[in-house]
mmCIF file of C-alpha atoms and ligand atoms in Angstrom:
data_model
loop_
_atom_site.group_PDB
_atom_site.id
_atom_site.type_symbol
_atom_site.label_atom_id
_atom_site.label_comp_id
_atom_site.label_asym_id
_atom_site.label_seq_id
_atom_site.Cartn_x
_atom_site.Cartn_y
_atom_site.Cartn_z
ATOM 1 C CA MET D 1 -14.567 18.201 -1.640
ATOM 2 C CA ASN D 2 -11.642 20.359 -0.044
ATOM 3 C CA LEU D 3 -8.353 20.799 -1.629
ATOM 4 C CA LEU D 4 -5.562 21.193 1.064
ATOM 5 C CA PRO D 5 -1.860 22.364 0.033
ATOM 6 C CA TYR D 6 0.213 19.192 -0.155
ATOM 7 C CA HIS D 7 3.318 20.489 1.831
ATOM 8 C CA GLN D 8 1.196 22.017 4.748
ATOM 9 C CA LEU D 9 -0.871 18.560 4.838
ATOM 10 C CA THR D 10 2.228 16.587 5.092
ATOM 11 C CA ASP D 11 3.792 19.007 7.580
ATOM 12 C CA PHE D 12 0.639 18.531 9.759
ATOM 13 C CA THR D 13 0.649 14.730 9.305
ATOM 14 C CA THR D 14 4.455 14.653 10.387
ATOM 15 C CA GLU D 15 3.335 16.570 13.688
ATOM 16 C CA VAL D 16 0.643 14.048 14.368
ATOM 17 C CA PHE D 17 3.328 11.117 13.898
ATOM 18 C CA GLN D 18 5.742 13.066 16.133
ATOM 19 C CA SER D 19 3.099 13.650 18.784
ATOM 20 C CA ARG D 20 3.230 9.930 19.133
ATOM 21 C CA GLY D 21 6.971 9.604 19.667
ATOM 22 C CA VAL D 22 7.937 8.988 16.055
ATOM 23 C CA PRO D 23 11.257 10.775 15.407
ATOM 24 C CA GLU D 24 11.088 13.733 13.093
ATOM 25 C CA SER D 25 12.816 12.559 10.029
ATOM 26 C CA ARG D 26 10.901 9.101 10.225
ATOM 27 C CA ALA D 27 7.535 10.982 10.946
ATOM 28 C CA ARG D 28 8.183 12.985 7.864
ATOM 29 C CA THR D 29 8.737 9.761 5.691
ATOM 30 C CA ALA D 30 5.642 8.053 7.032
ATOM 31 C CA ALA D 31 3.609 11.085 6.422
ATOM 32 C CA ASP D 32 4.799 11.514 2.832
ATOM 33 C CA ALA D 33 3.944 7.700 2.669
ATOM 34 C CA LEU D 34 0.476 8.251 3.932
ATOM 35 C CA VAL D 35 -0.425 11.438 2.013
ATOM 36 C CA TYR D 36 0.765 9.522 -1.117
ATOM 37 C CA GLY D 37 -2.491 7.534 -1.223
ATOM 38 C CA ASP D 38 -4.667 10.966 -1.292
ATOM 39 C CA LEU D 39 -2.159 12.681 -3.794
ATOM 40 C CA VAL D 40 -2.462 9.691 -6.364
ATOM 41 C CA GLY D 41 -5.927 8.875 -5.829
ATOM 42 C CA MET D 42 -5.584 5.765 -3.755
ATOM 43 C CA ARG D 43 -7.546 7.129 -0.833
ATOM 44 C CA SER D 44 -8.387 3.714 0.657
ATOM 45 C CA HIS D 45 -4.826 3.815 1.798
ATOM 46 C CA GLY D 46 -4.348 7.527 2.330
ATOM 47 C CA LEU D 47 -5.268 9.701 5.367
ATOM 48 C CA ALA D 48 -8.517 7.867 5.836
ATOM 49 C CA ASN D 49 -6.265 5.103 7.720
ATOM 50 C CA LEU D 50 -4.845 7.816 10.095
ATOM 51 C CA THR D 51 -7.646 7.511 12.736
ATOM 52 C CA ARG D 52 -8.782 4.050 11.675
ATOM 53 C CA LEU D 53 -5.519 2.217 11.691
ATOM 54 C CA TYR D 54 -2.319 3.993 12.366
ATOM 55 C CA LEU D 55 -3.311 6.050 15.476
ATOM 56 C CA PRO D 56 -4.910 2.884 17.145
ATOM 57 C CA LEU D 57 -1.912 0.803 16.386
ATOM 58 C CA PHE D 58 0.244 3.313 18.677
ATOM 59 C CA GLU D 59 -2.545 3.440 21.327
ATOM 60 C CA SER D 60 -2.670 -0.278 21.640
ATOM 61 C CA GLY D 61 1.181 -0.655 21.503
ATOM 62 C CA ARG D 62 1.125 -2.493 18.233
ATOM 63 C CA VAL D 63 3.643 -0.129 16.888
ATOM 64 C CA ALA D 64 6.833 1.073 18.682
ATOM 65 C CA PRO D 65 7.293 4.559 17.786
ATOM 66 C CA ALA D 66 10.859 4.690 18.468
ATOM 67 C CA ALA D 67 11.705 1.392 16.954
ATOM 68 C CA GLU D 68 15.370 1.034 15.698
ATOM 69 C CA PRO D 69 15.515 -1.698 13.059
ATOM 70 C CA GLU D 70 18.262 -4.419 13.906
ATOM 71 C CA VAL D 71 20.477 -5.960 11.223
ATOM 72 C CA LEU D 72 20.045 -9.692 11.331
ATOM 73 C CA ALA D 73 22.131 -10.699 8.683
ATOM 74 C CA ASP D 74 24.118 -8.688 6.046
ATOM 75 C CA ARG D 75 25.482 -10.375 2.748
ATOM 76 C CA GLY D 76 25.831 -7.220 0.805
ATOM 77 C CA ALA D 77 23.253 -7.775 -1.967
ATOM 78 C CA ALA D 78 20.766 -9.279 0.835
ATOM 79 C CA VAL D 79 19.859 -7.890 4.163
ATOM 80 C CA LEU D 80 17.692 -9.361 6.732
ATOM 81 C CA LEU D 81 16.106 -6.798 9.199
ATOM 82 C CA ASP D 82 14.159 -7.117 12.277
ATOM 83 C CA SER D 83 11.871 -4.082 11.992
ATOM 84 C CA ARG D 84 10.916 -4.268 15.792
ATOM 85 C CA LYS D 85 7.425 -3.094 15.405
ATOM 86 C CA GLY D 86 8.506 -0.134 13.766
ATOM 87 C CA LEU D 87 5.863 1.839 11.626
ATOM 88 C CA GLY D 88 5.788 0.433 8.414
ATOM 89 C CA LEU D 89 5.150 3.620 6.672
ATOM 90 C CA TRP D 90 8.805 4.559 7.190
ATOM 91 C CA ALA D 91 10.173 1.031 7.541
ATOM 92 C CA ALA D 92 9.442 0.141 4.115
ATOM 93 C CA ALA D 93 10.651 3.374 2.592
ATOM 94 C CA GLU D 94 13.929 2.772 4.628
ATOM 95 C CA ALA D 95 14.160 -0.755 3.452
ATOM 96 C CA MET D 96 13.742 0.599 -0.100
ATOM 97 C CA ASP D 97 16.553 3.034 0.323
ATOM 98 C CA LEU D 98 18.872 0.464 1.635
ATOM 99 C CA ALA D 99 17.876 -1.953 -1.210
ATOM 100 C CA VAL D 100 18.779 0.906 -3.753
ATOM 101 C CA GLU D 101 21.947 1.727 -2.076
ATOM 102 C CA ARG D 102 23.122 -1.944 -2.199
ATOM 103 C CA ALA D 103 21.910 -2.182 -5.876
ATOM 104 C CA GLY D 104 24.260 0.618 -6.564
ATOM 105 C CA GLN D 105 27.202 -1.562 -5.529
ATOM 106 C CA TYR D 106 25.884 -4.967 -6.455
ATOM 107 C CA GLY D 107 23.406 -4.233 -9.320
ATOM 108 C CA ILE D 108 20.705 -5.731 -7.029
ATOM 109 C CA GLY D 109 19.605 -5.222 -3.447
ATOM 110 C CA MET D 110 17.238 -7.126 -1.405
ATOM 111 C CA VAL D 111 16.062 -6.389 1.795
ATOM 112 C CA SER D 112 13.874 -8.760 3.629
ATOM 113 C CA VAL D 113 11.791 -7.713 6.708
ATOM 114 C CA ARG D 114 10.359 -9.252 9.607
ATOM 115 C CA ASP D 115 8.145 -7.768 12.544
ATOM 116 C CA ALA D 116 6.972 -4.787 10.550
ATOM 117 C CA THR D 117 3.758 -3.077 10.608
ATOM 118 C CA HIS D 118 1.278 -1.872 7.857
ATOM 119 C CA LEU D 119 3.061 -0.019 4.866
ATOM 120 C CA GLY D 120 0.158 1.747 3.430
ATOM 121 C CA CYS D 121 0.489 1.851 -0.278
ATOM 122 C CA ALA D 122 3.122 -0.475 -1.572
ATOM 123 C CA GLY D 123 3.712 1.428 -4.641
ATOM 124 C CA PHE D 124 5.151 4.463 -2.560
ATOM 125 C CA HIS D 125 8.028 2.462 -1.481
ATOM 126 C CA ALA D 126 8.415 0.739 -4.825
ATOM 127 C CA ALA D 127 8.519 4.196 -6.793
ATOM 128 C CA ARG D 128 11.547 5.146 -4.579
ATOM 129 C CA ALA D 129 13.797 3.027 -6.815
ATOM 130 C CA VAL D 130 12.564 4.893 -9.978
ATOM 131 C CA ASP D 131 14.368 8.018 -8.507
ATOM 132 C CA SER D 132 17.811 6.324 -8.730
ATOM 133 C CA GLY D 133 16.945 4.998 -12.215
ATOM 134 C CA MET D 134 16.179 1.513 -10.939
ATOM 135 C CA VAL D 135 13.351 -1.005 -10.890
ATOM 136 C CA GLY D 136 11.585 -1.663 -7.516
ATOM 137 C CA LEU D 137 9.547 -4.422 -6.118
ATOM 138 C CA VAL D 138 7.821 -4.464 -3.160
ATOM 139 C CA ALA D 139 5.573 -7.064 -1.404
ATOM 140 C CA SER D 140 3.993 -7.131 1.918
ATOM 141 C CA ASN D 141 2.203 -10.007 3.712
ATOM 142 C CA CYS D 142 -0.557 -9.045 6.229
ATOM 143 C CA GLY D 143 1.063 -10.823 9.226
ATOM 144 C CA ARG D 144 -1.106 -13.525 10.827
ATOM 145 C CA GLN D 145 -4.445 -11.857 9.498
ATOM 146 C CA ARG D 146 -6.592 -14.327 7.659
ATOM 147 C CA ILE D 147 -9.574 -12.802 5.554
ATOM 148 C CA ALA D 148 -9.339 -14.476 2.175
ATOM 149 C CA ARG D 149 -10.007 -18.047 1.361
ATOM 150 C CA PRO D 150 -8.112 -20.134 -1.119
ATOM 151 C CA PRO D 151 -10.256 -21.178 -3.987
ATOM 152 C CA GLY D 152 -12.705 -24.078 -2.867
ATOM 153 C CA GLY D 153 -11.379 -23.215 0.572
ATOM 154 C CA SER D 154 -14.148 -22.743 3.506
ATOM 155 C CA VAL D 155 -11.566 -21.072 5.858
ATOM 156 C CA ALA D 156 -9.874 -17.909 5.509
ATOM 157 C CA MET D 157 -6.117 -18.421 5.320
ATOM 158 C CA LEU D 158 -4.504 -15.022 3.956
ATOM 159 C CA GLY D 159 -4.681 -11.607 3.895
ATOM 160 C CA THR D 160 -5.157 -8.919 0.827
ATOM 161 C CA ASN D 161 -1.106 -9.320 0.163
ATOM 162 C CA PRO D 162 -0.296 -6.315 -1.692
ATOM 163 C CA LEU D 163 2.534 -6.243 -4.568
ATOM 164 C CA ALA D 164 4.019 -3.224 -6.350
ATOM 165 C CA ALA D 165 6.441 -2.759 -9.038
ATOM 166 C CA ALA D 166 7.935 0.409 -10.330
ATOM 167 C CA ALA D 167 10.202 1.288 -13.302
ATOM 168 C CA PRO D 168 11.550 4.302 -14.995
ATOM 169 C CA ALA D 169 9.749 5.177 -18.196
ATOM 170 C CA GLY D 170 11.910 7.628 -19.877
ATOM 171 C CA PRO D 171 11.946 11.339 -19.639
ATOM 172 C CA GLY D 172 8.643 13.208 -19.465
ATOM 173 C CA GLN D 173 6.567 10.086 -19.055
ATOM 174 C CA ALA D 174 4.931 8.820 -15.865
ATOM 175 C CA PRO D 175 6.931 6.100 -14.083
ATOM 176 C CA PHE D 176 5.499 2.588 -14.511
ATOM 177 C CA VAL D 177 3.916 2.008 -11.015
ATOM 178 C CA LEU D 178 1.846 -1.123 -10.690
ATOM 179 C CA ASP D 179 0.349 -1.191 -7.087
ATOM 180 C CA MET D 180 -2.372 -3.531 -6.210
ATOM 181 C CA SER D 181 -3.840 -5.855 -3.498
ATOM 182 C CA THR D 182 -3.615 -9.549 -4.686
ATOM 183 C CA THR D 183 -7.424 -9.797 -3.899
ATOM 184 C CA VAL D 184 -9.960 -8.001 -6.412
ATOM 185 C CA ALA D 185 -10.248 -5.079 -4.103
ATOM 186 C CA PRO D 186 -8.405 -4.328 -0.898
ATOM 187 C CA THR D 187 -10.399 -4.050 2.367
ATOM 188 C CA GLY D 188 -9.769 -0.197 2.542
ATOM 189 C CA LYS D 189 -11.968 -0.002 -0.746
ATOM 190 C CA VAL D 190 -14.600 -1.931 0.781
ATOM 191 C CA ARG D 191 -14.572 0.168 3.931
ATOM 192 C CA GLU D 192 -14.561 3.310 1.769
ATOM 193 C CA ALA D 193 -17.645 2.215 0.254
ATOM 194 C CA ALA D 194 -19.145 1.212 3.659
ATOM 195 C CA ARG D 195 -18.419 4.874 4.878
ATOM 196 C CA ALA D 196 -20.018 6.337 1.560
ATOM 197 C CA GLY D 197 -23.066 4.260 2.175
ATOM 198 C CA LYS D 198 -22.515 2.664 -1.282
ATOM 199 C CA PRO D 199 -22.835 -0.962 -2.290
ATOM 200 C CA ILE D 200 -19.812 -2.559 -3.746
ATOM 201 C CA PRO D 201 -19.932 -4.510 -7.084
ATOM 202 C CA GLU D 202 -20.349 -8.166 -7.388
ATOM 203 C CA GLY D 203 -17.125 -9.794 -7.652
ATOM 204 C CA TRP D 204 -15.177 -8.305 -4.649
ATOM 205 C CA LEU D 205 -16.772 -10.295 -1.742
ATOM 206 C CA GLN D 206 -18.360 -13.750 -1.327
ATOM 207 C CA ASP D 207 -20.478 -14.780 1.793
ATOM 208 C CA ALA D 208 -19.833 -18.397 3.373
ATOM 209 C CA GLU D 209 -21.641 -20.241 0.852
ATOM 210 C CA GLY D 210 -20.042 -18.554 -2.237
ATOM 211 C CA ARG D 211 -22.635 -15.884 -2.940
ATOM 212 C CA TRP D 212 -21.848 -12.397 -3.964
ATOM 213 C CA VAL D 213 -21.878 -10.022 -1.163
ATOM 214 C CA THR D 214 -22.476 -6.253 -2.320
ATOM 215 C CA ASP D 215 -23.157 -4.917 1.329
ATOM 216 C CA PRO D 216 -19.654 -3.578 2.297
ATOM 217 C CA HIS D 217 -20.466 -3.718 5.931
ATOM 218 C CA ALA D 218 -20.492 -7.469 5.844
ATOM 219 C CA LEU D 219 -16.682 -7.565 5.609
ATOM 220 C CA ASP D 220 -16.305 -6.020 9.175
ATOM 221 C CA ARG D 221 -19.207 -8.221 10.493
ATOM 222 C CA GLY D 222 -17.093 -11.220 9.534
ATOM 223 C CA GLU D 223 -19.721 -12.363 6.984
ATOM 224 C CA ALA D 224 -17.832 -11.816 3.805
ATOM 225 C CA PHE D 225 -14.421 -12.909 2.339
ATOM 226 C CA PRO D 226 -12.541 -11.066 -0.178
ATOM 227 C CA LEU D 227 -12.136 -12.905 -3.771
ATOM 228 C CA PHE D 228 -8.399 -13.317 -5.200
ATOM 229 C CA LEU D 229 -7.789 -11.585 -8.276
ATOM 230 C CA GLY D 230 -9.272 -13.355 -11.200
ATOM 231 C CA GLY D 231 -12.256 -14.659 -8.967
ATOM 232 C CA HIS D 232 -13.336 -18.134 -9.686
ATOM 233 C CA PRO D 233 -11.017 -20.816 -10.674
ATOM 234 C CA GLU D 234 -12.630 -20.683 -14.446
ATOM 235 C CA THR D 235 -11.742 -16.950 -14.681
ATOM 236 C CA GLY D 236 -8.258 -17.156 -13.110
ATOM 237 C CA GLY D 237 -8.795 -17.274 -9.353
ATOM 238 C CA TYR D 238 -5.730 -19.517 -8.978
ATOM 239 C CA LYS D 239 -3.588 -16.852 -10.563
ATOM 240 C CA GLY D 240 -4.390 -14.188 -8.113
ATOM 241 C CA TYR D 241 -4.121 -16.682 -5.221
ATOM 242 C CA GLY D 242 -0.970 -17.787 -6.487
ATOM 243 C CA LEU D 243 0.360 -14.375 -6.530
ATOM 244 C CA ALA D 244 -0.820 -13.924 -3.008
ATOM 245 C CA LEU D 245 0.977 -16.989 -2.082
ATOM 246 C CA LEU D 246 4.065 -15.721 -3.788
ATOM 247 C CA VAL D 247 3.848 -12.701 -1.748
ATOM 248 C CA GLU D 248 3.503 -14.729 1.653
ATOM 249 C CA VAL D 249 6.663 -16.665 0.497
ATOM 250 C CA LEU D 250 8.733 -13.746 -0.431
ATOM 251 C CA ALA D 251 7.612 -11.372 2.143
ATOM 252 C CA ALA D 252 6.984 -13.630 5.230
ATOM 253 C CA LEU D 253 8.715 -16.987 4.641
ATOM 254 C CA VAL D 254 11.996 -15.461 3.496
ATOM 255 C CA PRO D 255 12.422 -13.215 6.517
ATOM 256 C CA GLY D 256 10.595 -15.543 8.926
ATOM 257 C CA ALA D 257 7.511 -13.142 9.706
ATOM 258 C CA GLY D 258 4.198 -14.211 10.775
ATOM 259 C CA LEU D 259 2.368 -16.282 8.335
ATOM 260 C CA GLY D 260 -1.341 -16.279 7.536
ATOM 261 C CA PRO D 261 -2.089 -20.045 6.927
ATOM 262 C CA ASP D 262 -2.270 -21.532 10.436
ATOM 263 C CA PRO D 263 -3.902 -24.981 11.320
ATOM 264 C CA ASP D 264 -5.464 -23.488 14.092
ATOM 265 C CA ALA D 265 -7.712 -21.489 11.969
ATOM 266 C CA TYR D 266 -9.497 -24.758 10.697
ATOM 267 C CA ALA D 267 -11.118 -25.168 14.580
ATOM 268 C CA GLY D 268 -12.670 -21.754 14.061
ATOM 269 C CA THR D 269 -15.926 -20.601 12.329
ATOM 270 C CA GLY D 270 -13.915 -20.368 8.971
ATOM 271 C CA GLY D 271 -14.631 -16.527 9.121
ATOM 272 C CA PRO D 272 -11.857 -14.048 9.654
ATOM 273 C CA SER D 273 -9.035 -14.635 12.295
ATOM 274 C CA GLY D 274 -5.488 -13.681 13.496
ATOM 275 C CA ARG D 275 -4.055 -10.204 13.625
ATOM 276 C CA ASP D 276 -2.024 -8.021 10.994
ATOM 277 C CA ASP D 277 1.136 -8.244 13.514
ATOM 278 C CA ASP D 278 4.706 -9.252 12.471
ATOM 279 C CA ILE D 279 4.110 -8.439 8.852
ATOM 280 C CA GLY D 280 6.844 -9.305 6.594
ATOM 281 C CA PHE D 281 8.287 -7.155 3.564
ATOM 282 C CA PHE D 282 9.956 -8.241 0.271
ATOM 283 C CA VAL D 283 11.936 -5.238 -0.989
ATOM 284 C CA LEU D 284 13.967 -5.377 -4.167
ATOM 285 C CA ALA D 285 15.811 -2.927 -6.084
ATOM 286 C CA VAL D 286 17.413 -3.830 -9.631
ATOM 287 C CA ALA D 287 20.020 -1.491 -11.167
ATOM 288 C CA PRO D 288 19.923 -1.882 -15.116
ATOM 289 C CA ALA D 289 22.815 0.480 -15.098
ATOM 290 C CA ALA D 290 24.963 -1.939 -13.508
ATOM 291 C CA LEU D 291 24.755 -4.129 -16.838
ATOM 292 C CA ARG D 292 24.634 -1.793 -19.683
ATOM 293 C CA PRO D 293 24.723 1.866 -20.293
ATOM 294 C CA GLU D 294 22.093 3.784 -18.410
ATOM 295 C CA GLN D 295 21.038 5.875 -21.543
ATOM 296 C CA ASP D 296 20.403 2.669 -23.525
ATOM 297 C CA PHE D 297 18.023 1.274 -20.847
ATOM 298 C CA THR D 298 16.387 4.646 -20.321
ATOM 299 C CA GLY D 299 16.070 5.083 -24.132
ATOM 300 C CA GLN D 300 14.423 2.051 -24.423
ATOM 301 C CA ALA D 301 12.295 2.063 -21.583
ATOM 302 C CA ALA D 302 11.106 5.883 -23.163
ATOM 303 C CA GLY D 303 10.129 3.552 -26.394
ATOM 304 C CA LEU D 304 8.471 0.894 -24.594
ATOM 305 C CA PHE D 305 5.988 3.125 -22.642
ATOM 306 C CA ALA D 306 5.670 5.683 -25.543
ATOM 307 C CA ALA D 307 4.681 2.751 -27.814
ATOM 308 C CA LEU D 308 1.910 1.904 -25.490
ATOM 309 C CA THR D 309 0.420 5.356 -24.906
ATOM 310 C CA GLY D 310 0.730 6.119 -28.554
ATOM 311 C CA SER D 311 -1.185 2.965 -29.572
ATOM 312 C CA PRO D 312 -4.552 3.136 -31.045
ATOM 313 C CA THR D 313 -7.517 3.215 -28.895
ATOM 314 C CA LEU D 314 -11.128 1.693 -28.773
ATOM 315 C CA PRO D 315 -13.910 4.060 -29.374
ATOM 316 C CA GLY D 316 -14.802 5.956 -26.248
ATOM 317 C CA THR D 317 -11.232 5.764 -24.891
ATOM 318 C CA ASP D 318 -8.906 8.727 -24.748
ATOM 319 C CA ARG D 319 -5.487 6.876 -24.699
ATOM 320 C CA VAL D 320 -4.132 3.884 -23.752
ATOM 321 C CA ALA D 321 -2.368 4.224 -20.257
ATOM 322 C CA TYR D 322 -0.164 1.946 -18.104
ATOM 323 C CA PRO D 323 -0.277 1.712 -14.260
ATOM 324 C CA GLY D 324 1.441 4.966 -12.925
ATOM 325 C CA CYS D 325 -0.180 7.244 -15.585
ATOM 326 C CA ARG D 326 -3.377 7.678 -13.585
ATOM 327 C CA GLU D 327 -1.485 8.427 -10.615
ATOM 328 C CA ALA D 328 0.705 10.868 -12.300
ATOM 329 C CA ASP D 329 -1.847 12.810 -13.683
ATOM 330 C CA LEU D 330 -3.679 12.957 -10.160
ATOM 331 C CA ARG D 331 -0.558 13.850 -8.516
ATOM 332 C CA ALA D 332 0.267 16.718 -10.653
ATOM 333 C CA ALA D 333 -3.086 18.254 -10.501
ATOM 334 C CA ALA D 334 -3.086 17.695 -6.372
ATOM 335 C CA LEU D 335 0.313 19.337 -6.363
ATOM 336 C CA ALA D 336 -1.113 22.309 -8.332
ATOM 337 C CA GLU D 337 -4.592 22.618 -6.666
ATOM 338 C CA GLY D 338 -4.304 20.806 -3.360
ATOM 339 C CA VAL D 339 -5.002 17.299 -2.205
ATOM 340 C CA PRO D 340 -8.475 16.271 -2.374
ATOM 341 C CA VAL D 341 -9.873 15.702 1.152
ATOM 342 C CA ALA D 342 -13.774 14.661 1.421
ATOM 343 C CA ASP D 343 -15.861 16.498 4.181
ATOM 344 C CA PRO D 344 -16.048 13.550 6.738
ATOM 345 C CA LEU D 345 -12.322 13.047 6.532
ATOM 346 C CA LEU D 346 -11.639 16.644 7.068
ATOM 347 C CA ASP D 347 -13.732 16.524 10.032
ATOM 348 C CA GLU D 348 -11.655 13.665 11.299
ATOM 349 C CA LEU D 349 -8.446 15.465 10.609
ATOM 350 C CA ARG D 350 -9.860 18.672 12.484
ATOM 351 C CA ALA D 351 -10.681 16.345 15.450
ATOM 352 C CA VAL D 352 -7.010 15.161 15.580
ATOM 353 C CA ALA D 353 -5.829 18.742 15.122
ATOM 354 C CA ASP D 354 -7.932 19.889 18.066
ATOM 355 C CA ASP D 355 -7.044 16.954 20.196
ATOM 356 C CA LEU D 356 -3.218 17.568 19.738
ATOM 357 C CA GLY D 357 -3.443 21.474 19.411
ATOM 358 C CA LEU D 358 -2.179 21.265 15.932
ATOM 359 C CA LYS D 359 -3.189 23.577 12.941
ATOM 360 C CA LEU D 360 -4.895 21.886 10.161
ATOM 361 C CA PRO D 361 -4.115 23.720 7.102
ATOM 362 C CA GLU D 362 -6.964 25.608 5.184
ATOM 363 C CA GLY D 363 -8.290 24.354 2.019
ATOM 364 C CA ASP D 364 -10.314 25.591 -0.912
ATOM 365 C CA ARG D 365 -13.539 24.107 -1.769
ATOM 366 C CA ASP D 366 -14.245 22.292 -5.346
ATOM 367 C CA ASP D 367 -17.671 21.453 -6.048
ATOM 368 C CA ARG D 368 -17.225 20.704 -9.504
HETATM 369 N N1 NAD C 401 -0.486 -2.646 3.370
HETATM 370 C C1 NAD C 401 -1.432 -3.353 2.881
HETATM 371 O O1 NAD C 401 -1.704 -4.413 3.725
HETATM 372 C C2 NAD C 401 -2.311 -3.293 1.657
HETATM 373 C C3 NAD C 401 -3.094 -4.301 1.312
HETATM 374 C C4 NAD C 401 -3.840 -4.204 0.236
HETATM 375 C C5 NAD C 401 -3.637 -3.020 -0.595
HETATM 376 N N2 NAD C 401 -2.953 -2.185 -0.288
HETATM 377 C C6 NAD C 401 -2.665 -0.828 -1.226
HETATM 378 O O2 NAD C 401 -4.095 -0.493 -1.598
HETATM 379 C C7 NAD C 401 -3.899 0.342 -2.722
HETATM 380 C C8 NAD C 401 -4.936 0.254 -3.653
HETATM 381 O O3 NAD C 401 -4.861 -1.073 -4.192
HETATM 382 P P1 NAD C 401 -5.901 -1.673 -5.357
HETATM 383 O O4 NAD C 401 -5.646 -3.071 -5.668
HETATM 384 O O5 NAD C 401 -6.957 -1.178 -5.062
HETATM 385 O O6 NAD C 401 -5.482 -0.701 -6.497
HETATM 386 P P2 NAD C 401 -6.227 -0.410 -7.863
HETATM 387 O O7 NAD C 401 -7.147 -1.395 -8.175
HETATM 388 O O8 NAD C 401 -6.758 1.123 -7.658
HETATM 389 O O9 NAD C 401 -5.046 -0.303 -8.862
HETATM 390 C C9 NAD C 401 -4.290 -1.443 -9.224
HETATM 391 C C10 NAD C 401 -3.356 -1.034 -10.350
HETATM 392 O O10 NAD C 401 -4.057 -0.768 -11.640
HETATM 393 C C11 NAD C 401 -3.807 0.576 -12.264
HETATM 394 N N3 NAD C 401 -4.736 1.204 -12.790
HETATM 395 C C12 NAD C 401 -6.064 1.047 -12.405
HETATM 396 N N4 NAD C 401 -6.895 1.869 -13.256
HETATM 397 C C13 NAD C 401 -6.008 2.284 -14.063
HETATM 398 C C14 NAD C 401 -6.293 3.149 -15.288
HETATM 399 N N5 NAD C 401 -7.473 3.415 -15.447
HETATM 400 N N6 NAD C 401 -5.206 3.421 -15.928
HETATM 401 C C15 NAD C 401 -4.154 2.914 -15.684
HETATM 402 N N7 NAD C 401 -3.738 2.260 -14.539
HETATM 403 C C16 NAD C 401 -4.727 1.710 -13.776
HETATM 404 C C17 NAD C 401 -3.095 1.208 -10.999
HETATM 405 O O11 NAD C 401 -2.235 2.189 -11.535
HETATM 406 C C18 NAD C 401 -2.616 0.350 -10.160
HETATM 407 O O12 NAD C 401 -1.322 0.125 -10.460
HETATM 408 C C19 NAD C 401 -2.594 0.213 -3.227
HETATM 409 O O13 NAD C 401 -1.805 1.248 -2.873
HETATM 410 C C20 NAD C 401 -1.960 -1.079 -2.305
HETATM 411 O O14 NAD C 401 -0.477 -1.170 -2.234
HETATM 412 C C21 NAD C 401 -2.294 -2.203 0.842
#
């Protein structure tokens, strides 16, 4: 593993986005959002997606580099934006910043976005609310992409529809950041396994007949479907599916973005169909300080999360953690020692640097 200095890595990534016509401050936000994946250990949605997802989106014109979002409705606490194919990595961050600003005025701010593109890690955007002492919620549908089947259904209807929530956890404690796909695993993790030449666990993908698939390559061959969280109906599959539908409603139906479910899909093979264009976002900020003294909220939050981390463990477990703990630890280590970048990804980044005449930061080796 190579350890690359965080700030130089984000500078490099900023320059890559700038080379595609993204204005500097937005390119920087997009770089922060993308490198966040590598910083906090969500590598399936980090720099690995630069050459696989984002650069091709620019090349095919599916992202508008200099897009300026248009305000379609502004009711103070609720705003509807047309992102005009802006890069989701910065567009979702700006939507959260606007939601936070409105929550500062009204106690709550909701920004609904249509015609956006892939936002990367939803948690990056949700966590921005925590910097202002607020609770953040971010959901994104996958536009018209259909890869996951409803329980009992034979035709793919929805995407992996990510959902994230973040909240302050009091001084000195990692913020609560729940950040997840509403399928058991996002496609990025399946592709990560495919690149590493490793099988995936049973429970992530099923074939058309409902048998487990452990070959990760089957996903991109169109021969396997991600299962919603919970898996089968008996083990809670309707809950994951219901969450994915909630994301579809909040993130796409509310703003009028592209929807997954489509009767035309019935006529196909049942396999994957549609593209993740015209993605919708649901971005919400809640300001507890608008309702009661901020220190009361913060003090109680500190108690809540400390009660969890201080609670007794089972044998073999060091501590009870909550979503956000793992990410905070990995982030602190990566800021101190460098961001972990595996050799194949380093080669890809080097090729991008050579192509654009940019300098990729030097890293240290860590072969522990
Ligand atoms: N943009 C998109 O279309 C899209 C689609 C799907 C997923 N994603 C992103 O993919 C990323 C990965 O999603 P995922 O579902 O694989 O996440 P994951 O399974 O790695 O983690 C899910 C949640 O569980 C928590 N968690 C897991 N292990 C933990 C532990 N040991 N201790 C404490 N908390 C723990 C994490 O903090 C996280 O909040 C996310 O950033 C998500 O937003 C994006």
